Structures are given as structure tokens and as C-alpha cells.
Coordinates of C-alpha atoms in Angstrom, one line a residue:
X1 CA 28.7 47.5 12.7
X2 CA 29.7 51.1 13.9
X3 CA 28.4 54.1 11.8
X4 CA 30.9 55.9 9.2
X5 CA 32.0 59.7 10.0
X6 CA 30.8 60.3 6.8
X7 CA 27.0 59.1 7.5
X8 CA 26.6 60.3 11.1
X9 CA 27.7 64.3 10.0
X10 CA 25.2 64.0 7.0
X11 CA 21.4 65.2 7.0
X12 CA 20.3 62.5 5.1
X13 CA 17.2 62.0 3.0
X14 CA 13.9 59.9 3.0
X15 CA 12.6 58.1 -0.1
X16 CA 9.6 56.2 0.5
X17 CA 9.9 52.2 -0.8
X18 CA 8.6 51.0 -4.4
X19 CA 4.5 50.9 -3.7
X20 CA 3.4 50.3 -7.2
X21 CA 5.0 49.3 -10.8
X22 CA 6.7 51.4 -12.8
X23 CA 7.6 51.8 -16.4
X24 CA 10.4 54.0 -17.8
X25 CA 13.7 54.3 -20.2
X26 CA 16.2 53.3 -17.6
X27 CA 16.1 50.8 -14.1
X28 CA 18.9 51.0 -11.4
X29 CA 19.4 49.4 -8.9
X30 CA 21.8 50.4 -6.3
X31 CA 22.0 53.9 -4.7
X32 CA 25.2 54.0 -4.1
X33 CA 28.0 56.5 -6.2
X34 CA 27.6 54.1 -9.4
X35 CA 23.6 54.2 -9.6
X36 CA 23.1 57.9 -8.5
X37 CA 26.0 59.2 -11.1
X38 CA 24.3 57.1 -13.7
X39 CA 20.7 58.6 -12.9
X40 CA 22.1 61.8 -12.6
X41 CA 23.1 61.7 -15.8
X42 CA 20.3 59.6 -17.7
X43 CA 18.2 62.1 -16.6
X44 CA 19.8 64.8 -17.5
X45 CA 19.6 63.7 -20.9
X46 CA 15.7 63.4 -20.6
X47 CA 15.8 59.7 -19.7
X48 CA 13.4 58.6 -17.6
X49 CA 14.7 56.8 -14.4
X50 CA 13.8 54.6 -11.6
X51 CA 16.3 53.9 -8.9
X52 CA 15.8 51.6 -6.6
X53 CA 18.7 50.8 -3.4
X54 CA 17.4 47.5 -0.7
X55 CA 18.5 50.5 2.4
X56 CA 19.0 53.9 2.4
X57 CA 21.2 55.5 -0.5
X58 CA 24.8 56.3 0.1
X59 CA 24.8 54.3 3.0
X60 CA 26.4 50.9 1.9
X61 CA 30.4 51.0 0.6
X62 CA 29.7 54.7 -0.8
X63 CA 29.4 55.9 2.7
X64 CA 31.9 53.7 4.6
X65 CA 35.0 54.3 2.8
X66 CA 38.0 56.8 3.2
X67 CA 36.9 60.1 1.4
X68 CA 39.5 60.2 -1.1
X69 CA 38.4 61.1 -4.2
X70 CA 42.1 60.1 -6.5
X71 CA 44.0 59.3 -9.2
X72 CA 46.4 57.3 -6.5
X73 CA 45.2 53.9 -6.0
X74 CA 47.9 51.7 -4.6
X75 CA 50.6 50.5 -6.2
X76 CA 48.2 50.4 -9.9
X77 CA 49.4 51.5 -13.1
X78 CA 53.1 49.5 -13.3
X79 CA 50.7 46.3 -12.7
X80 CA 48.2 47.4 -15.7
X81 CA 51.3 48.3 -17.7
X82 CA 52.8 44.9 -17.1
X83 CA 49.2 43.4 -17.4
X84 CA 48.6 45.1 -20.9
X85 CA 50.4 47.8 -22.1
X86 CA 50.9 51.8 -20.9
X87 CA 48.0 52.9 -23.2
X88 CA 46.0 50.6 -20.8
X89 CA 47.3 52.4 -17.8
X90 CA 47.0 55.7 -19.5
X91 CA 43.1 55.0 -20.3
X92 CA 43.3 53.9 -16.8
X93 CA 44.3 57.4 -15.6
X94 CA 42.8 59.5 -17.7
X95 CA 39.3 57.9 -17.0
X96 CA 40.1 58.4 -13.0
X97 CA 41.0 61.8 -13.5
X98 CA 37.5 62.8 -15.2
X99 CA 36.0 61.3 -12.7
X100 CA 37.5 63.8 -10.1
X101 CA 37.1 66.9 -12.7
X102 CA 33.6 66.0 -13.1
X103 CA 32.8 65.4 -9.2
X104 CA 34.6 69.1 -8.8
X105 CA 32.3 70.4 -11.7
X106 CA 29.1 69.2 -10.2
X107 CA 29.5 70.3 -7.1
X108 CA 30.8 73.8 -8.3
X109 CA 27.6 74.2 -10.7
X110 CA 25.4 72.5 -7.6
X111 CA 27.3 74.8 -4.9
X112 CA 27.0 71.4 -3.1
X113 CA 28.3 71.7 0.4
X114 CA 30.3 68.2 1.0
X115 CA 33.7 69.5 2.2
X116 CA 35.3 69.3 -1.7
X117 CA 38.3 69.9 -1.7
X118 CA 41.6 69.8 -3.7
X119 CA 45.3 68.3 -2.1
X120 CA 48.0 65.9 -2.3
X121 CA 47.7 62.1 -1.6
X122 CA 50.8 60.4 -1.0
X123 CA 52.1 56.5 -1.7
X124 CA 54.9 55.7 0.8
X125 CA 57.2 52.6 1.3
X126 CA 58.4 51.4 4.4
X127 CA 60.8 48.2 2.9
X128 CA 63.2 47.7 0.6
X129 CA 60.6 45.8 -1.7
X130 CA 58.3 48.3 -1.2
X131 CA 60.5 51.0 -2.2
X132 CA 61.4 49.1 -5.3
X133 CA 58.2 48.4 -5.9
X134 CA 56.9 52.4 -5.9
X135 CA 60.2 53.4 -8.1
X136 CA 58.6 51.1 -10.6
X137 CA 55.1 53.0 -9.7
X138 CA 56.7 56.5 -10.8
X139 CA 58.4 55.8 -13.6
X140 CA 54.9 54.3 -15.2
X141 CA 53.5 57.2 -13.5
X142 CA 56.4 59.8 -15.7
X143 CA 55.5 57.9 -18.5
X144 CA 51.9 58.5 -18.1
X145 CA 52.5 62.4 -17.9
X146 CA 50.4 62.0 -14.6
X147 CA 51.0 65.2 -11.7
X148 CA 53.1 63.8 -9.0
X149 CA 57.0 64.1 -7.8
X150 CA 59.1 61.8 -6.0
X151 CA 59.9 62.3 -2.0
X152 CA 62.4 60.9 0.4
X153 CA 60.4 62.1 3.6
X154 CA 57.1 62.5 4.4
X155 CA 55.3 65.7 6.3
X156 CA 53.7 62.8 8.8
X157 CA 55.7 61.1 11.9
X158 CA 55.9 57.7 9.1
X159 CA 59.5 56.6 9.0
X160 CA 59.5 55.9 4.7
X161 CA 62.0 55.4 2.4
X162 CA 60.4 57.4 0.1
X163 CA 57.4 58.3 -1.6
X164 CA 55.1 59.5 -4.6
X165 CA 53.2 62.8 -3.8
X166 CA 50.2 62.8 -6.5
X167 CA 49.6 66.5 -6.5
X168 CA 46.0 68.2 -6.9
X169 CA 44.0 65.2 -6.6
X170 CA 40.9 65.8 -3.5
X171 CA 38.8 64.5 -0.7
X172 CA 35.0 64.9 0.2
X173 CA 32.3 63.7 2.6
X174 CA 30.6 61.1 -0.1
X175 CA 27.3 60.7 1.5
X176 CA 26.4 64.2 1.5
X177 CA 27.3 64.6 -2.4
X178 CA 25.2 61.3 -2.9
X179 CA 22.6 63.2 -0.5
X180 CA 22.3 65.8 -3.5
X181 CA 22.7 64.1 -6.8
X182 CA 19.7 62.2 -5.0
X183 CA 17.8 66.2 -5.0
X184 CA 19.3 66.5 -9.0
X185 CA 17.9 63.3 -10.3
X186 CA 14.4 63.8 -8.4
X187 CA 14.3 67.4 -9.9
X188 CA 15.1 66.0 -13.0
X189 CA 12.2 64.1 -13.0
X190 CA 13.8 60.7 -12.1
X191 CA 12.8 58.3 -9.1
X192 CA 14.0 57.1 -6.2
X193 CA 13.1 54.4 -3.6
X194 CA 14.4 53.1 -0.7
X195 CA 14.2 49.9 1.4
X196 CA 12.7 48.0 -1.7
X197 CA 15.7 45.3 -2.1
X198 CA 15.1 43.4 -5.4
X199 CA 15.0 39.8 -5.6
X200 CA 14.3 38.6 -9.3
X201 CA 15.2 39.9 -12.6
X202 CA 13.8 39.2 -15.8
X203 CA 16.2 40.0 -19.3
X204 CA 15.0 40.4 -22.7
X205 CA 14.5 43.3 -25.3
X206 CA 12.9 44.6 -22.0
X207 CA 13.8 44.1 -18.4
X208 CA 11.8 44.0 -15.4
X209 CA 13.1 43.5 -12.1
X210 CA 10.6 42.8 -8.9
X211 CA 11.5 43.7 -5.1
X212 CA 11.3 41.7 -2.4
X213 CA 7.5 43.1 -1.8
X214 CA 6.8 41.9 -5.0
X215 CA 6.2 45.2 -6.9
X216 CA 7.9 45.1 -10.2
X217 CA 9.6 47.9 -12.6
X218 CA 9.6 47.8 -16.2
X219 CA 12.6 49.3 -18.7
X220 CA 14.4 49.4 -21.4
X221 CA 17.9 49.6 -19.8
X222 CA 19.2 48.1 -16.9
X223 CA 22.1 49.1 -14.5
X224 CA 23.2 46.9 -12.1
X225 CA 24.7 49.0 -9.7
X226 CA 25.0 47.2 -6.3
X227 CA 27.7 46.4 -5.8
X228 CA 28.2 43.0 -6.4
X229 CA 26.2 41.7 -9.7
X230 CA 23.2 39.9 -7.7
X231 CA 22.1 38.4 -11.1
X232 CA 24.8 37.1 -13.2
X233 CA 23.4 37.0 -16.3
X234 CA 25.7 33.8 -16.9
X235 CA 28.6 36.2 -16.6
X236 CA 30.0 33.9 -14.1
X237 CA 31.1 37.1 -12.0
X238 CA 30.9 35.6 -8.6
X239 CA 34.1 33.4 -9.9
X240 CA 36.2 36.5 -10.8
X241 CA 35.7 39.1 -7.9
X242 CA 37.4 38.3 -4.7
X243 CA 35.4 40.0 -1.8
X244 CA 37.5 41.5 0.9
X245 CA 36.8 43.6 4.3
X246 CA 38.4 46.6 5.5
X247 CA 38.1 48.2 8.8
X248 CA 38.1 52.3 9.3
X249 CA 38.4 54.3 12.5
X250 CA 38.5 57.9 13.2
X251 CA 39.9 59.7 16.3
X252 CA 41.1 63.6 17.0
X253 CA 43.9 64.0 14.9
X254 CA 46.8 65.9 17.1
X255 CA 47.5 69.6 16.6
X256 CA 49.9 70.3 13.7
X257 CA 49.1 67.3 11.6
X258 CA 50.1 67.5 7.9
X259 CA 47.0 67.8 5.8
X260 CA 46.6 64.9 2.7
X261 CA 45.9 61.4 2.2
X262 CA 48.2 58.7 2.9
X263 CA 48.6 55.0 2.5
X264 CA 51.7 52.5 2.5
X265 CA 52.9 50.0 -0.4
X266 CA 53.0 46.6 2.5
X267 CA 51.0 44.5 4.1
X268 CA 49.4 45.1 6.6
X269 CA 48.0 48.1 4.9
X270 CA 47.1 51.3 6.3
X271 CA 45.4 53.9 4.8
X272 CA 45.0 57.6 6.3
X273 CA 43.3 60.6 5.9
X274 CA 43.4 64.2 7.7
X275 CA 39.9 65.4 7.9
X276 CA 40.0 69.3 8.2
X277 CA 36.5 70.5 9.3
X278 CA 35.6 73.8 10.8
X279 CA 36.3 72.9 14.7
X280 CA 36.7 69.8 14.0
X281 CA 40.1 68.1 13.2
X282 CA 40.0 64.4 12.6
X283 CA 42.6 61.6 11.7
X284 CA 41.0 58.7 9.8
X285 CA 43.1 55.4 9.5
X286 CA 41.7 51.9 7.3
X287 CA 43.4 49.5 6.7
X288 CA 43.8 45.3 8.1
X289 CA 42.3 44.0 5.1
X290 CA 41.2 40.2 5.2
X291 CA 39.2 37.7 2.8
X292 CA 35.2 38.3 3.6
X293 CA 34.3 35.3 5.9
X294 CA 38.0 34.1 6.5
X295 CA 39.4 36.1 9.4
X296 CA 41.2 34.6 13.0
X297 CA 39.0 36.6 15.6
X298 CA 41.3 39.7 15.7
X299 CA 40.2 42.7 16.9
X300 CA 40.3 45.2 13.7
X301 CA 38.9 48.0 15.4
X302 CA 41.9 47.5 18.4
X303 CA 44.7 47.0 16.0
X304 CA 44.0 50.4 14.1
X305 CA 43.5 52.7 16.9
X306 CA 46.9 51.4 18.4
X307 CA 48.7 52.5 15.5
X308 CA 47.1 55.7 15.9
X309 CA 48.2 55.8 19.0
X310 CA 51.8 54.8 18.8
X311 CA 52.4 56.5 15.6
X312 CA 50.3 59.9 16.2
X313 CA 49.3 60.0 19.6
X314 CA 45.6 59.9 19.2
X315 CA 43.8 59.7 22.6
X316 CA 40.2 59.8 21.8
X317 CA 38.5 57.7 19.1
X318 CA 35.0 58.6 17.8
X319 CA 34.2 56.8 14.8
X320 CA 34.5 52.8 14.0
X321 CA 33.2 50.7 11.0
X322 CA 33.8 48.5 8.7
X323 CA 33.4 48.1 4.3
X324 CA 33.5 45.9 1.9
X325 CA 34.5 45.8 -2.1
X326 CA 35.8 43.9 -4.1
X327 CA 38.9 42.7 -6.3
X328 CA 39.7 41.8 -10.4
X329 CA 42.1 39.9 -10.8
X330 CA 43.5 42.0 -13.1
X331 CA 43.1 45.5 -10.6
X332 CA 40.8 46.8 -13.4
X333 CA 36.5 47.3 -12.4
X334 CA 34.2 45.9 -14.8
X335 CA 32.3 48.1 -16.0
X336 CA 30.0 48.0 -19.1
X337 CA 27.4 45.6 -20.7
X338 CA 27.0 42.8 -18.8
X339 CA 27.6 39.9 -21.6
X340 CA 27.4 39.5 -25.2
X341 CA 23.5 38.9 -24.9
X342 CA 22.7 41.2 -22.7
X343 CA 23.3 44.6 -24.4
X344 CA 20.5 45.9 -22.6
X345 CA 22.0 45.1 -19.2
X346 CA 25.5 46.7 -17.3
X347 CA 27.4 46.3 -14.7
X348 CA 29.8 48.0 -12.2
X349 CA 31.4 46.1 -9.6
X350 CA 35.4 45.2 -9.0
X351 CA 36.7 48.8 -7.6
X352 CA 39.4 47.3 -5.9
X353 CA 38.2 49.8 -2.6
X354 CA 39.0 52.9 -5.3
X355 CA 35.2 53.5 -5.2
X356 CA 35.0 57.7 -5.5
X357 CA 36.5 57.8 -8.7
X358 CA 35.9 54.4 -10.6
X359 CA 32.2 54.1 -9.2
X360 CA 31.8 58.0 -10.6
X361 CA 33.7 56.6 -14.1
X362 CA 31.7 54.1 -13.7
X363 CA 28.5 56.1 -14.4
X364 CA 30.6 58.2 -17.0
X365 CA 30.8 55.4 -19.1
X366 CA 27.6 53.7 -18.5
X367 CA 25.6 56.7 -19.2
X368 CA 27.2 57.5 -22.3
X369 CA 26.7 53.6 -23.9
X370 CA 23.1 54.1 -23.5
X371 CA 22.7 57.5 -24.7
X372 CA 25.2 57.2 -27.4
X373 CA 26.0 53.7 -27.8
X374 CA 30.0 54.3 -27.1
X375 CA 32.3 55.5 -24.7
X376 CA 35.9 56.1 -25.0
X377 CA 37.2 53.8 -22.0
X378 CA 34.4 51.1 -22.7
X379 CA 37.6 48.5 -24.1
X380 CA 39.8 49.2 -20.6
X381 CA 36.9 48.2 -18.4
X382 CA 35.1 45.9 -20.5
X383 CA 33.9 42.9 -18.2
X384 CA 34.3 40.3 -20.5
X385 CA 37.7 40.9 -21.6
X386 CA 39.3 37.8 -21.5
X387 CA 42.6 38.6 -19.2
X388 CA 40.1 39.0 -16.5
X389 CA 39.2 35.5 -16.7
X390 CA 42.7 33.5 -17.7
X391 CA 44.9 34.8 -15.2
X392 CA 47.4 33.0 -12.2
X393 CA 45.3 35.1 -9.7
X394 CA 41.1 34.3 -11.3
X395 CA 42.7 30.3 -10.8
X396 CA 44.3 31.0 -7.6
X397 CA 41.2 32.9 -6.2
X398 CA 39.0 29.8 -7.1
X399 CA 40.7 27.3 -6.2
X400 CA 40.2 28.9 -2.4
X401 CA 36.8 29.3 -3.4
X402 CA 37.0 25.6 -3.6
X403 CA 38.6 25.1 -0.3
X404 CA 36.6 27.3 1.6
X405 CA 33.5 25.6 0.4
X406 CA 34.4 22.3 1.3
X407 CA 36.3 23.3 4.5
X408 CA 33.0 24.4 5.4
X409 CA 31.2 21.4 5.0
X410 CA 33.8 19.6 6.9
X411 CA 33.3 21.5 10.3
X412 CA 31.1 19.8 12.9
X413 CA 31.0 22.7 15.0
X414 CA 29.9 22.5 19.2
X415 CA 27.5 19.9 20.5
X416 CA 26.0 21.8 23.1
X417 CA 24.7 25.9 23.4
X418 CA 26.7 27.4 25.8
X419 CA 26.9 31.6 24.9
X420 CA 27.9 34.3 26.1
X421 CA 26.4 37.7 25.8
X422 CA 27.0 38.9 22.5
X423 CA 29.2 35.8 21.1
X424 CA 28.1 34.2 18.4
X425 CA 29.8 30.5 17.1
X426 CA 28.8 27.4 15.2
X427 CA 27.0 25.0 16.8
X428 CA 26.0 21.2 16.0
X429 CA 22.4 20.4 16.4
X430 CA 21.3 17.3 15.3
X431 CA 24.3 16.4 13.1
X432 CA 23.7 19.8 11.2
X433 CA 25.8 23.1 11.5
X434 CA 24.2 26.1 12.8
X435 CA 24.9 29.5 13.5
X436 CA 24.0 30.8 17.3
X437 CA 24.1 34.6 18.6
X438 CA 23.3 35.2 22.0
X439 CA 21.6 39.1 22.6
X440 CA 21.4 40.3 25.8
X441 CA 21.1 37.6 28.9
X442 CA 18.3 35.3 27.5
X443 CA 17.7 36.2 23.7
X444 CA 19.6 33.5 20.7
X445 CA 19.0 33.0 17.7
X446 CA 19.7 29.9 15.9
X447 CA 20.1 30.2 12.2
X448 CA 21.1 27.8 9.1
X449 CA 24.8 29.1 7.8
X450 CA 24.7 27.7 4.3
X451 CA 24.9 30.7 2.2
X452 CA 21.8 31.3 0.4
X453 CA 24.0 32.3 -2.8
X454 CA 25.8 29.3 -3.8
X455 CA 25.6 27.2 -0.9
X456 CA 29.1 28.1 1.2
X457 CA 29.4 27.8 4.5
X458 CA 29.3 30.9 6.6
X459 CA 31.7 32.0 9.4
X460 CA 31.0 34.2 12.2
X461 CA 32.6 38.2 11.9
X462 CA 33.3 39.0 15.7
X463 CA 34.0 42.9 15.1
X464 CA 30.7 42.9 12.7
X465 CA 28.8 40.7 14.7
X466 CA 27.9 39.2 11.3
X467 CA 27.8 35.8 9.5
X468 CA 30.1 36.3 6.3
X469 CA 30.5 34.0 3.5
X470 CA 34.4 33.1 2.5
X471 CA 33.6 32.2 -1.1
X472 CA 31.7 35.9 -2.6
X473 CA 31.1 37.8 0.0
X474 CA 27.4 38.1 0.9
X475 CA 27.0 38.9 4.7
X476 CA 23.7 38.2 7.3
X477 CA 23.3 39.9 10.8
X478 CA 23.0 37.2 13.6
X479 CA 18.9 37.2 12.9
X480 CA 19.5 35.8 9.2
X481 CA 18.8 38.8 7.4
X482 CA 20.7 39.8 4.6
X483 CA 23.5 42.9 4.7
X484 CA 25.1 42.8 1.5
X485 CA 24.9 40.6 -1.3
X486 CA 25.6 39.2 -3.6
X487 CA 22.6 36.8 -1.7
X488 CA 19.5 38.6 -1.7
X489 CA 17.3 35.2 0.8
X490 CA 17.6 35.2 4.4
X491 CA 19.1 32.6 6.1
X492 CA 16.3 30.7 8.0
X493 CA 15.7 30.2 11.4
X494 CA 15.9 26.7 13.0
X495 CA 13.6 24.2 12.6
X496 CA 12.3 26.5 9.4
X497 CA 13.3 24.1 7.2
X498 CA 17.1 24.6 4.8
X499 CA 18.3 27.7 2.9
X500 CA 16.8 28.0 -0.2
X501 CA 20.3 28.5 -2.6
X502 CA 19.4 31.0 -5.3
X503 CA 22.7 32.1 -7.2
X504 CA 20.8 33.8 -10.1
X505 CA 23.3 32.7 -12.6
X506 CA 21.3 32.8 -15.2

């Protein structure tokens, strides 16, 4: 997996890992934009705070996605309108739109270098559909009172037949703002620790959770803010997110390029964004989107730069990698307490890859129920709101779930070992499915591919060089060890013995 522009032209910053226990007010885990907003803002309010992230904080899906930091997420707020109502896609807005005030403010008051900065994002259509579609978008978005006009042409070499320019909306470089809260919280008196990935959690009037080293912290209040809800709480949250993966690459953008953020109402998505740096001038494009462990062996990284290419003329790439979030079936996060009987515990998860501004409401809204026990947008995002459950799309999303789970247990898979360097396949050893990577001209490793979540069946990611799992998402490099949950066990080596499945429901 390539590194993000976004990572490699940050300092960084070194937290040690959790060496002893801990007792405080609030726990988070995850230090990502969710956890670090929240801790910024606990702490601010005298709370005391341990934070905890399994890697390094803002690297995961805080520092792998596209820099924008706006109000314009896909077509959105005509499908929460037809979902709910317009309030709904109002509270929607409004909550978005703090999000970006409140980034802007912090990093004013902080004089935070991260390349803030305020412009236009723009939706564009390249079908008849599509066009419908976004004339549906801007009347919601008129109704709303929201700051955007309607375009026939766009300032880009795009052929479009039309488009919605959201005005005053901005970008940034998120893992050097993350790189900073990280400075406020500390200096606030809060802690943070690095490569201490958690394994267990405990719930009651108090929580504990305990890391992987088996050191264990103590609190009051729990956020889980990792992206995917490792422990469920009986939430049943792994059967309402779909997990999908979306690939970024970044080359020099050609002279004269039209400064904003861009992305198209179709399929195949793309997703772009003119990086304006002091002598340095970059074009970033995302986009070919696919299910998490259900892809046909394209080359992601191939596909974008050739639209780049044939659409801008880029000549020299610099940057590829790859992110993952995750989808609600009804386009809303979840965001708030984690269940009825679990007060104590929230959640953030679901951005639907709007991360910037919903993982940053996101610890808006959180912060406020613990320190005064309400927020104003806690009903919109409320996780167990019962449309995100009894839906076409949460029946639709598990009943390929289904599929994919027992698809997997169908495959047999290669009889014999014969790899390449750097291929990776299933292989059949003994009547049992395995996973083999060959490294370099004599190193491979064998590993068991039954998802140590809920027992899927793993498929091989040939631009990640990854195992992913098609039912939820959680992803292994080739040596079985975990990249992102919502598994937190390895996947064992052969002749190690099976998986051990540990979906942490309850």
C-alpha cells in the first residue's frame, strides 16, 4: 500500500505505546479525525483523556483520503430528503458546515500550518440521468438555503452537462492538523499512545479496555473511534455498514489548471482535487470504488493515472494509495451512544468517505453528550434509529453478506504452490483453503484466510497486496497481521492451528 501525499509532506509525531494502566474521565480509541476532535475537546473542558490508536495517529483513513473538507458530499441531501424529510437534510447540512467553521477556527486560534484554505467544490454530471439526478440535488440544496449556484460548464477540460458549484467550502493537508490537535490535547493534559491496538473491552458503569500487550485503561466514558465499531456492544453494526475501497493517485497537475474540488454524479466515480502548494502544483484523482474483498484483479492505480492522462495530460505521477470507509444504508454516519444500554459508550463510524467534516461533527456531538448530556444533531445521526436497520439496501447489503460467506467456503482453491514473485492466491493444502504470498525469490508465507471477525473467507487485494474480507471489511498483509479492523487477531500461519473467530458482539 503506497503512502498518501498527505502523510509523506507531514513531520509527524512519536507517542510512545501504553506501558502501564491508566485511570481517567474519558477512553478513546482511535486517533484518527473522530478520536483527536473528541480529545481535543474533552480536554478542553478539563476532562481527563487517554487516547489510544493500534499505529500511528492520522495515519489510517484520516490521512489517506482527498483533502476536502465540504459541505458537498455526492449526490446527498435529495436522498435524506426522500429518506426522511428536508429538516433531516437541513440538520444534515448545518451539522457539516460547523464542522468546517470549527476546523477554520481552530486552526486560526492555533495558527496551525496545514494548507487551510477556503474555495469552491463542484458536483458535475456527465449523462442524462446524472444530470437529472443533480437538478434534484439543487433544488433540495435551494430549499436548504445552502451557498451554491447552478453551472452549465465547468473551469476543467470535463465535458458536463452541468453542474452545482458549492461556494466557500475548503481543503487542507489532514494529517498535519491531526499532527497538532495531537500537541493541544497533550498540552491540555490529555494522553496519547501509539502502536497499542486494543483487543478486549469490558462495559459497565465503568469501562476498561486492554491492548494487545495486555495493559489495561480504566474510564468512565468510552469513544469508540476507529473506524469500524471493533466491539459491537450487540449493536449488530457489522450487519449495517457496507465496507468499500477507494483508490487515490496524485501526479503534477498541468500549468493553468482551475483551482477546486471536483467529482462526478456516475459510476465509475472520480473524485479530484487541485493541490496548490508553494512550488508545488499537484492534481489528485480517487475514485474506482469496489466492495472491500470483492474486486476482479484490476489495476486501480493504472486505471486512474490514465484518466489523468487522457483528460489532463498528466505525465508524471508521484503519489499512489489506497482507503477504506464505510457506507449506511441510509447515507447518514452513526454517530452517538452506542445502544440503549450502553450510555456510557459511543460510536462514530459510517462516513460514507465524507470523513473531514462528519468525523470532525462527529466529535462535535460526542463531546457535547458527555459534557452536557445533549447535542442538537444527536436525533439525525443517532445509530439506532430504526430506518438504518429496515431499509431495501441494510437487506440487500446482507444478503451479499450471505453470499460472499458461503461463496467462500465453496472455493477449493489450487492444489499445488506454484508463485511468482510478489503474487499472492489461494491455495489447497490438505483439503483446506489457504492464502500464499510469495516475497522476494524464496520467501512465502502460508496463512489461514477465514477471517478472524466472523469467520468469512478472505480474498487476495493485488494493488494492496492484502487479504480483504468481502463481508465487513477487516484487511491482513500477506504475513497475517491485521490492517484494519473491524478484526483485531491475526490470521495464523500454517500448521499453527485455525483462526480463532472473535466478533466481539457482545
Amino acid at each position: 500500500m503506497g503512502e498518501s501525499y498527505w502523510i509523506d509532506s507531514s513531520e509527524g509525531r512519536i507517542y510512545g505505546p501504553l506501558a502501564g494502566s491508566e485511570d481517567c474521565k474519558c477512553g478513546v480509541i482511535g486517533g484518527g479525525i473522530v478520536g483527536l476532535t473528541t480529545a481535543y475537546l474533552l480536554t478542553k473542558e478539563g476532562k481527563t483523556v487517554v487516547l489510544v490508536d493500534a499505529n500511528k495517529i492520522g495515519e489510517g483513513c484520516t490521512g489517506r483520503n482527498t483533502g476536502k473538507v465540504t459541505t458537498q458530499h455526492d449526490i446527498i441531501y435529495s436522498k435524506i430528503k426522500n429518506k426522511y424529510d428536508l429538516e433531516k437534510a437541513r440538520s444534515y447540512y448545518d451539522g457539516n458546515k460547523e464542522a468546517i467553521d470549527f476546523i477554520e477556527k481552530i486552526v486560526t486560534e492555533n495558527n496551525i500550518e496545514c494548507e487551510f484554505e477556503r474555495g469552491t467544490s463542484y458536483i458535475f454530471a456527465e449523462t442524462d440521468e446524472g444530470l437529472r439526478q443533480l437538478k434534484e440535488e439543487y433544488e433540495v440544496c435551494k430549499e436548504i438555503d445552502i451557498d451554491c449556484n447552478y453551472i452549465e460548464e465547468l473551469p476543467i477540460p470535463v465535458e458536463s452537462k452541468g453542474a452545482i458549484a458549492f461556494n466557500n467550502v475548503a481543503s487542507f493537508n489532514p494529517k498535519m492538523y491531526c499532527d497538532r490537535l495531537g500537541d493541544l490535547i497533550v498540552k491540555q493534559g490529555g494522553k496519547i499512545f501509539e502502536n497499542s491496538p486494543v483487543t478486549q473491552v469490558e462495559s459497565g458503569e465503568k469501562c476498561s479496555f486492554q491492548t494487545r500487550e495486555g495493559k489495561w485503561v480504566q474510564c468512565e466514558q468510552l469513544v469508540l473511534a476507529s473506524h469500524f465499531p471493533f466491539y459491537d456492544g450487540a449493536g449488530f453494526f457489522f450487519s449495517r455498514l457496507d465496507p468499500k475501497r477507494t483508490y487515490l493517485v496524485a501526479g503534477e497537475a498541468p500549468e493553468g489548471f482551475a483551482e477546486g474540488m471536483y467529482i462526478n454524479v456516475e459510476e465509475p466515480g472520480r473524485s479530484i482535487h487541485y493541490i496548490n502548494k508553494e512550488n508545488e502544483h499537484l492534481l489528485l484523482i480517487a475514485g474506482d470504488s469496489h466492495k472491500v474483498g470483492v474486486d476482479k484483479g484490476i489495476n486501480h492505480y493504472e486505471v486512474l493515472k490514465e484518466y489523468g492522462r487522457d483528460k489532463f495530460g498528466i505525465k508524471n505521477y508521484r503519489y499512489e494509495w489506497s482507503a477504506e470507509d464505510y457506507m449506511t444504508p441510509d447515507n447518514i454516519p452513526y454517530i452517538g451512544p452506542l445502544n440503549s444500554e450502553n450510555q456510557n459508550i459511543y460510536v462514530a463510524t459510517g462516513f460514507g468517505k465524507w470523513g473531514m467534516t462528519n468525523g470532525t461533527l462527529a466529535g462535535i456531538i460526542i463531546s457535547d453528550l458527555i459534557v452536557t448530556g445533549e447535542s442538537k444533531y444527536e436525533d439525525t445521526f443517532n445509530p439506532s434509529r430504526a430506518k438504518a436497520f429496515l431499509s431495501s439496501d441494510f437487506f440487500k447489503f446482507n444478503m451479499e453478506v450471505a453470499y460472499n460467506y458461503i461463496k467462500g467456503k465453496l472455493k477449493v482453491g489450487d492444489m499445488e504452490i506454484h508463485l511468482e514473485e510478489g503474487e499472492g492466491k489461494i491455495i489447497n493444502l490438505n483439503g483446506k483453503r489457504y492464502g500464499a504470498y510469495k516475497e522476494g525469490k524464496h520467501a512465502v508465507y502460508i496463512v489461514d484466510i477465514t477471517c478472524t471477525h466472523l469467520g468469512c473467507e478472505l480474498n487476495w487485494n493485488e494493488n494492496d497486496k492484502s487479504w480483504d474480507c468481502p463481508c465487513h471489511g477487516s484487511r491482513f498483509n500477506y504475513k497475517g497481521e491485521v490492517l484494519e479492523g473491524p478484526a483485531t487477531e491475526a490470521l495464523k500461519p500454517y500448521k499453527c492451528g485455525e483462526n480463532k473467530i472473535n466478533p466481539k458482539i457482545k
